[in-house]
Tab-separated table of C-alpha atoms and ligand atoms in Angstrom:
chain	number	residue	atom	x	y	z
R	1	UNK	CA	71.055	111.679	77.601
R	2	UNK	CA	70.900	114.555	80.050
R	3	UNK	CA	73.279	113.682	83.031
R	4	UNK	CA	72.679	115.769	86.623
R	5	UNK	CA	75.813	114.587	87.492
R	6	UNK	CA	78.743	114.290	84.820
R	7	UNK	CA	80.078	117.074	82.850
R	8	UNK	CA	81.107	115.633	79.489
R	9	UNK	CA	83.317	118.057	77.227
R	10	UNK	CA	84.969	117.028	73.838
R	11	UNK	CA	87.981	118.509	72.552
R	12	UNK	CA	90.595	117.637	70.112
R	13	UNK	CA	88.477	114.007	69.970
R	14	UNK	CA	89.537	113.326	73.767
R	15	UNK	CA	86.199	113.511	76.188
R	16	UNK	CA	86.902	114.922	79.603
R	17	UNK	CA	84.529	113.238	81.792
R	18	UNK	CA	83.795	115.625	85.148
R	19	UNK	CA	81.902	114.197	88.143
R	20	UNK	CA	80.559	116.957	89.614
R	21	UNK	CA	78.562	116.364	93.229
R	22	UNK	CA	81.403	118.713	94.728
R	23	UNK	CA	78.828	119.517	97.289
R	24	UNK	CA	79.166	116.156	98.660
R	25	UNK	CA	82.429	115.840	97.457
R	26	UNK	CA	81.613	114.258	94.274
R	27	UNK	CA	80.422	110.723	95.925
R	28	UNK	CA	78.754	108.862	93.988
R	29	UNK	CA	75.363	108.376	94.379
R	30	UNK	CA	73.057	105.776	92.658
R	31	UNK	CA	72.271	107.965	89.915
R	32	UNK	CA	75.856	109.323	89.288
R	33	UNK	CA	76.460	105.440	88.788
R	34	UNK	CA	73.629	105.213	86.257
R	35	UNK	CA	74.937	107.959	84.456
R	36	UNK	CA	78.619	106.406	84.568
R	37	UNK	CA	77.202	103.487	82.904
R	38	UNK	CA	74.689	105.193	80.570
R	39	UNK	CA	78.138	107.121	79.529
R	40	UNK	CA	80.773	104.046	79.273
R	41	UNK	CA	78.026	101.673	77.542
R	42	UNK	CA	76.121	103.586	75.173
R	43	UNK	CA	77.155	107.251	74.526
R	44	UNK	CA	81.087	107.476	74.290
R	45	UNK	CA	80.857	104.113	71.882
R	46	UNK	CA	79.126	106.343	69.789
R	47	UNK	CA	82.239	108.616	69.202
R	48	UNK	CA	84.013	106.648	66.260
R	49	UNK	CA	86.865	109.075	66.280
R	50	UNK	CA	87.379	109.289	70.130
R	51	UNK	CA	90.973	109.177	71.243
R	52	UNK	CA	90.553	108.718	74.821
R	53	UNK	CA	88.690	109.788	77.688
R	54	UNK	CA	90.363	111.723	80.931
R	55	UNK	CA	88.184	110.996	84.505
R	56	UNK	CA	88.197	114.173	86.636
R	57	UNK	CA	86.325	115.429	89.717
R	58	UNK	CA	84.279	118.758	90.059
R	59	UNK	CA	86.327	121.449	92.298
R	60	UNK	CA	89.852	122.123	94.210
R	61	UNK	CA	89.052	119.827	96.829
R	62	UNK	CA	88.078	115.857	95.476
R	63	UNK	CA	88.422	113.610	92.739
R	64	UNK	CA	85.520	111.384	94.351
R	65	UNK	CA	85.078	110.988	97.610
R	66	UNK	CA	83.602	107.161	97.386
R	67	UNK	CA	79.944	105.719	97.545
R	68	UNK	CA	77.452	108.210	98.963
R	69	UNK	CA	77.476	107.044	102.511
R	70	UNK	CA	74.016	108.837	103.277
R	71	UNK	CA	72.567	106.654	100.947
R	72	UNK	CA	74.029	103.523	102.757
R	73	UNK	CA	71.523	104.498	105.646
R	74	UNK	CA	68.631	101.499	105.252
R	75	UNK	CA	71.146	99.254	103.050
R	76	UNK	CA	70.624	95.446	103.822
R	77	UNK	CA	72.555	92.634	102.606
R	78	UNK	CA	70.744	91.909	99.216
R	79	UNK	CA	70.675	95.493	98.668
R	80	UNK	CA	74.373	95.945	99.538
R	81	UNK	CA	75.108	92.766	97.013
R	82	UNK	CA	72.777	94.708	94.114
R	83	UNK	CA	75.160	97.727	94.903
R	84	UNK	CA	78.338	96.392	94.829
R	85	UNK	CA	77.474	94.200	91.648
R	86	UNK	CA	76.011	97.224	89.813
R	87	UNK	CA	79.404	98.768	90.780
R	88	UNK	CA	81.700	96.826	89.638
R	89	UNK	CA	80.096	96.112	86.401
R	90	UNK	CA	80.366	99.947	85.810
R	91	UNK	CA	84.022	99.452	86.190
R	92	UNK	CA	84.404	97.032	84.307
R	93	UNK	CA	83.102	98.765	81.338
R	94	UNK	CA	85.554	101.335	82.150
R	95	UNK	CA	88.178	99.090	81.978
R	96	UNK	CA	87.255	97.332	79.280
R	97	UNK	CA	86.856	100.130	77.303
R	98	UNK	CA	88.372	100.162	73.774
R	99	UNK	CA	89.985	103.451	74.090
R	100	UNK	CA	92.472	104.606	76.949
R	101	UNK	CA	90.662	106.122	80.039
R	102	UNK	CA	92.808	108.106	82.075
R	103	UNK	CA	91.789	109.079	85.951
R	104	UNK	CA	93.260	112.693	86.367
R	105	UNK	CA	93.259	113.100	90.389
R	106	UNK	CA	93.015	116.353	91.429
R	107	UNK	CA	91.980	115.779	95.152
R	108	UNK	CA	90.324	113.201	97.302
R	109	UNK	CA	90.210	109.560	95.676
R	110	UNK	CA	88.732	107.375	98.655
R	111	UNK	CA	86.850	104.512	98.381
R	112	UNK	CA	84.872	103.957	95.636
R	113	UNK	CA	86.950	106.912	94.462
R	114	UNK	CA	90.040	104.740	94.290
R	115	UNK	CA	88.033	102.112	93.087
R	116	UNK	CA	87.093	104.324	90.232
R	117	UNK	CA	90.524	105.875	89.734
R	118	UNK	CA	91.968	102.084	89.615
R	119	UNK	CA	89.632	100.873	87.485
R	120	UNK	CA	90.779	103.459	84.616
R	121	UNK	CA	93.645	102.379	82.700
R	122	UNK	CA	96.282	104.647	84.008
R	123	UNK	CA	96.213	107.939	87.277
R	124	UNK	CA	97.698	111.166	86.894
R	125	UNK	CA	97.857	112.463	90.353
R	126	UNK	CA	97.526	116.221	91.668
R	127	UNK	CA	100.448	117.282	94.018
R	128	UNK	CA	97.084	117.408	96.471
R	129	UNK	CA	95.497	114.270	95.681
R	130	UNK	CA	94.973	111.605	98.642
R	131	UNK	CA	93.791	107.825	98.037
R	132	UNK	CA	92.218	105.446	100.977
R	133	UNK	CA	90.361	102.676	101.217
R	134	UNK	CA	88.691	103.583	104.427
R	135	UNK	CA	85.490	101.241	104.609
R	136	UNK	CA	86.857	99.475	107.732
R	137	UNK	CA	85.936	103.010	109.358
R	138	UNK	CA	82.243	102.157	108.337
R	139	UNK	CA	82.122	98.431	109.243
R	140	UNK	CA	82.588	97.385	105.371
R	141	UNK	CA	85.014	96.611	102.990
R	142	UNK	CA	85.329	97.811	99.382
R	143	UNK	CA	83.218	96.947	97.132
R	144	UNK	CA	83.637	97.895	93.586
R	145	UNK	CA	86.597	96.071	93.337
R	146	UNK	CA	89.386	97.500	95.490
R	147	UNK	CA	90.143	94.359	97.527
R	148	UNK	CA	91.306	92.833	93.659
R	149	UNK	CA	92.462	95.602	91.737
R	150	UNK	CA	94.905	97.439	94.761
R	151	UNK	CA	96.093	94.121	95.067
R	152	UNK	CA	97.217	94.254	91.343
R	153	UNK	CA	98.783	97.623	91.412
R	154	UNK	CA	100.772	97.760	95.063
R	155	UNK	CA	100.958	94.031	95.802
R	156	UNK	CA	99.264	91.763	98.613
R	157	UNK	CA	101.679	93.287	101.208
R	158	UNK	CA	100.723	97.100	101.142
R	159	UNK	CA	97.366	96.394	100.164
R	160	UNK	CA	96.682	94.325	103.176
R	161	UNK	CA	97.694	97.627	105.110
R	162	UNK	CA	95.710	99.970	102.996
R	163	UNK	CA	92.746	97.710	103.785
R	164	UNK	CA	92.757	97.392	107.047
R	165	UNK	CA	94.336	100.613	108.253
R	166	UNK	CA	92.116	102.775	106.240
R	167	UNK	CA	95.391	105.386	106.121
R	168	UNK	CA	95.121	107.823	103.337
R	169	UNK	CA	98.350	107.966	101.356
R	170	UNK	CA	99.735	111.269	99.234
R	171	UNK	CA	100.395	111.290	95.639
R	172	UNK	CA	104.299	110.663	96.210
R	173	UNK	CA	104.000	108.005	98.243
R	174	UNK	CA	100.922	106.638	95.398
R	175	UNK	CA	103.651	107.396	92.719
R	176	UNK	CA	106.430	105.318	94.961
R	177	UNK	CA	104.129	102.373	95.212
R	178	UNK	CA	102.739	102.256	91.638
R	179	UNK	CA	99.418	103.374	92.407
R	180	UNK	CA	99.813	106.159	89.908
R	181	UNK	CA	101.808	106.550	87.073
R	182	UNK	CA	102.628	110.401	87.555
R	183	UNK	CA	102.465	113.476	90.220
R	184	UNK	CA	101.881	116.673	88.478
R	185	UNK	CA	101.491	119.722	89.976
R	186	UNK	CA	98.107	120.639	91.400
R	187	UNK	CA	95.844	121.607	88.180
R	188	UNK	CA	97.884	119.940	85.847
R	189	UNK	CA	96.127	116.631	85.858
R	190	UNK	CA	93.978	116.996	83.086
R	191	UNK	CA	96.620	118.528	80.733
R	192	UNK	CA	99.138	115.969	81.664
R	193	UNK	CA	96.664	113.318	81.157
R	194	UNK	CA	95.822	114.902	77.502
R	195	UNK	CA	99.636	114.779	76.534
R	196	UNK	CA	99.511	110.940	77.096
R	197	UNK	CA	96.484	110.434	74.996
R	198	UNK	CA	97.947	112.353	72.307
R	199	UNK	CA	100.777	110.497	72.215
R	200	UNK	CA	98.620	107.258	72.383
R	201	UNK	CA	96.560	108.681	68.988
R	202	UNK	CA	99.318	108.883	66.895
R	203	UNK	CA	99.623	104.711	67.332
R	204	UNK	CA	97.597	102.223	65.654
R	205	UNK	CA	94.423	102.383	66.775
R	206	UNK	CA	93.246	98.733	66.831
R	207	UNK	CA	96.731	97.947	68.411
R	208	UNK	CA	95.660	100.309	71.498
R	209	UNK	CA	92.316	98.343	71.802
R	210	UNK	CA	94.387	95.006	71.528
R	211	UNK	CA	96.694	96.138	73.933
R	212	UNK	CA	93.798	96.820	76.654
R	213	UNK	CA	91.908	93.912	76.094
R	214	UNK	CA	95.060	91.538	76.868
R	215	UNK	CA	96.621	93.506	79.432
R	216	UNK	CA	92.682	92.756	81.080
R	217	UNK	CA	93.189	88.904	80.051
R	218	UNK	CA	95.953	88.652	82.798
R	219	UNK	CA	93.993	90.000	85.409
R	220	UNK	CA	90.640	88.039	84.576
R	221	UNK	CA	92.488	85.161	87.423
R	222	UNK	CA	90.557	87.955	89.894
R	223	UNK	CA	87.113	86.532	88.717
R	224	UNK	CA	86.163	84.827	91.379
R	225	UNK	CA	87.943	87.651	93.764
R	226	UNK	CA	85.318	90.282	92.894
R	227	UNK	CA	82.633	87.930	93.472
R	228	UNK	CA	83.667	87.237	96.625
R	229	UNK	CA	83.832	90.834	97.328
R	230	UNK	CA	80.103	91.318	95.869
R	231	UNK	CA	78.698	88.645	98.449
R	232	UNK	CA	81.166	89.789	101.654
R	233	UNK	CA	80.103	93.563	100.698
R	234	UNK	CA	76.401	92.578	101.140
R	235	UNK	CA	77.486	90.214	104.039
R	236	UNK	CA	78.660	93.384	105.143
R	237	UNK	CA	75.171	95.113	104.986
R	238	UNK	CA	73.741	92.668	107.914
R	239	UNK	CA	75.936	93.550	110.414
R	240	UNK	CA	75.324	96.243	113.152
R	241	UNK	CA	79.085	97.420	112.873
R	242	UNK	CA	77.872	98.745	109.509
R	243	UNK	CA	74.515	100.612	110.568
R	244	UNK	CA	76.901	102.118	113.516
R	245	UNK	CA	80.019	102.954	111.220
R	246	UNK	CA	77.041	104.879	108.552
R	247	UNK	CA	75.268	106.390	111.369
R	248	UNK	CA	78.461	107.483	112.881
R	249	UNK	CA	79.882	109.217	109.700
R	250	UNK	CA	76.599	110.959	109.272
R	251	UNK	CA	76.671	111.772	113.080
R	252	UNK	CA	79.976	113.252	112.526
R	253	UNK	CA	81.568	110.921	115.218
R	254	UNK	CA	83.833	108.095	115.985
R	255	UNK	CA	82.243	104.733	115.095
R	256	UNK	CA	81.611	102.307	117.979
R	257	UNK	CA	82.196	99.004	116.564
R	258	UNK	CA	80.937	95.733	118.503
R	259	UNK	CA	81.666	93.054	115.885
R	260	UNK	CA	78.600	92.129	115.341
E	1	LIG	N1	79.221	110.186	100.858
E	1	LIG	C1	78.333	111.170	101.099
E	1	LIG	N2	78.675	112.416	101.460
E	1	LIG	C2	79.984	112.679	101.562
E	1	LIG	C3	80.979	111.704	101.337
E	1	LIG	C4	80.544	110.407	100.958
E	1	LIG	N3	81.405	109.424	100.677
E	1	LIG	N4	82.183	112.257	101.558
E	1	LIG	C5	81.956	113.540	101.899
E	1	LIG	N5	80.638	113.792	101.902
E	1	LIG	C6	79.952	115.054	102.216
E	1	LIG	C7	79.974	115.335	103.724
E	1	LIG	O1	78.941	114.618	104.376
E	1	LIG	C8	79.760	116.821	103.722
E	1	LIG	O2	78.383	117.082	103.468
E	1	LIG	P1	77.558	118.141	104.416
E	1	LIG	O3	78.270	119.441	104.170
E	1	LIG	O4	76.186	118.077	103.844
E	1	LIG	O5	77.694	117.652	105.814
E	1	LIG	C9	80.530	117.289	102.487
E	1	LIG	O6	80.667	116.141	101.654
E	1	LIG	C10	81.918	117.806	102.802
E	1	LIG	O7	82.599	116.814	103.557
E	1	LIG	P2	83.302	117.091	104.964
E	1	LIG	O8	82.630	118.235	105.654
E	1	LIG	O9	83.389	115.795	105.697
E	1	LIG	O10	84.729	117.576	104.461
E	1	LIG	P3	86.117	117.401	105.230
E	1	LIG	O11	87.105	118.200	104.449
E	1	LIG	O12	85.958	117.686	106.685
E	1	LIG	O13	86.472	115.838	105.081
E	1	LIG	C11	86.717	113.757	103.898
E	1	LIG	C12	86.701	115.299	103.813
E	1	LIG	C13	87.953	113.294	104.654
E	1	LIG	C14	86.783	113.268	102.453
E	1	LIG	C15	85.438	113.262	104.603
E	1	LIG	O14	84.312	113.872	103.977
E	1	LIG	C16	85.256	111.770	104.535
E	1	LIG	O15	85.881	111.047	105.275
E	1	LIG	N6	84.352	111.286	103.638
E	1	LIG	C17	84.008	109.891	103.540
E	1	LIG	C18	85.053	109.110	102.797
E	1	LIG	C19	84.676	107.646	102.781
E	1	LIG	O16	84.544	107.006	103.805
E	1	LIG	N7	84.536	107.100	101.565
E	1	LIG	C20	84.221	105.701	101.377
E	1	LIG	C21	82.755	105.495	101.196
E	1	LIG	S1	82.318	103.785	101.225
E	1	LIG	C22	82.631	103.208	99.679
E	1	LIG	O17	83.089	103.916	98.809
E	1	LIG	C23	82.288	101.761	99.498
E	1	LIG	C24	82.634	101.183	98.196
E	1	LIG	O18	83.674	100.564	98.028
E	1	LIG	C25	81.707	101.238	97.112
């Protein structure tokens, strides 16, 4: 399949996966989620000798700057359920997946940027990268799975602030809380990332697979967690705080919340 929106480049039998929308900094839009899933489900299954796959965003400035708010505009709350379900099903086949995936940061990671990043089995951070889970500033909450799976990596303590603050965090202070599992400096993500899955390769392959499928067991106690979060995200959707917080980020201005 020809993708519009993923650069997909094999070397050395590890696939360096670039989303590349840097003109909106690399959000992802509904199709760029198609063509995650298109990638995760069908095509890199097709690679029997794959050794791992390395998540990166297009340009100096953003790993993925989270769902394409301009296409929330119009979003009600059976739409916004659709959405979030879709989602997280595409992350789940990233996490599921049989080979390590590795999110190299190199920028922005907010929203369902740090969703995505989170959902791959390890981050390698840029000295530059920045993660938030702002969707409080738009009258939502996240919704391809970042209320369950920050939760899992930070604890309920610091995730409760990330939530509801919104406050962007730096790649040291992600490193100090276990978001990611190395800072690099800026540019080095990628490589960094390719060291580790080189150093995965030379173990036993089905023992890898093994290895990511029961780590996943532990955390399947979330199940009913990211359901909740589908039907609150389109819950969500209804609500006039949300058409203001979308309008306002379009608008380029503060959000006016009434909670309703
Ligand atoms: N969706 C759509 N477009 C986006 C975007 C997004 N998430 N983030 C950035 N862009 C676009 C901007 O609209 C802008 O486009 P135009 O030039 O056409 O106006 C372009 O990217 C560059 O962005 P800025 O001019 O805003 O760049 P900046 O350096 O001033 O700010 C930023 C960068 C802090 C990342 C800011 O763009 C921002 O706050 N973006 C939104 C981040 C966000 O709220 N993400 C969460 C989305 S909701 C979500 O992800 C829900 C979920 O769980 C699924």
């Amino acid at each position: 399949m020809e993708y519009n929106n993923l650069i997909v480049e094999l070397a050395d039998d590890i696939i360096t996966l670039t989303i590349s929308r840097e003109k909106a900094l690399n959000a992802l839009n509904k199709e760029t989620m198609q063509e995650l899933n298109h990638f995760f489900t069908v095509e890199a299954l097709q690679n029997k000798s794959l050794k791992g796959i390395i998540i990166t965003g297009a340009g100096p400035k953003s790993f993925v700057a989270g769902a394409d708010i301009k296409e929330f505009l119009g979003l009600d709350a059976d739409a916004g359920k659709e959405m979030a379900k879709y989602g997280q099903d595409v992350f789940f086949a990233i996490e599921q997946f049989h080979r390590p995936v590795i999110a190299a940061v190199n920028g922005f990671a907010l929203g369902g940027g740090c969703e995505l990043a989170m959902a791959c089995h390890m981050r390698i951070a840029g000295e530059k990268a920045r993660f938030s889970q702002p969707e409080v500033n738009l009258g939502l909450i996240p919704g391809y799975g970042g209320t369950q799976r920050l939760v899992q990596l930070i604890g309920k303590g610091k995730a409760m602030e990330l939530l509801m603050t919104a406050d962007m965090v730096g790649a040291e202070e992600a490193l100090r809380l276990g978001l990611v599992n190395h800072v690099v400096p800026q540019g080095d993500e990628v490589t960094k990332a390719k060291e580790i899955l080189l150093k995965i390769s030379e173990k036993a392959p089905l023992a890898i697979s093994k290895i990511i499928s029961c780590v996943d067991a532990f955390y399947r106690i979330c199940e009913d967690g990211f359901a909740k979060e589908v039907a609150e995200f389109g819950a969500c959707c209804k609500t006039e705080d949300f058409k203001e917080g979308a309008a306002a980020f379009v608008e380029r201005r503060k959000a006016d919340f009434k909670g309703r």
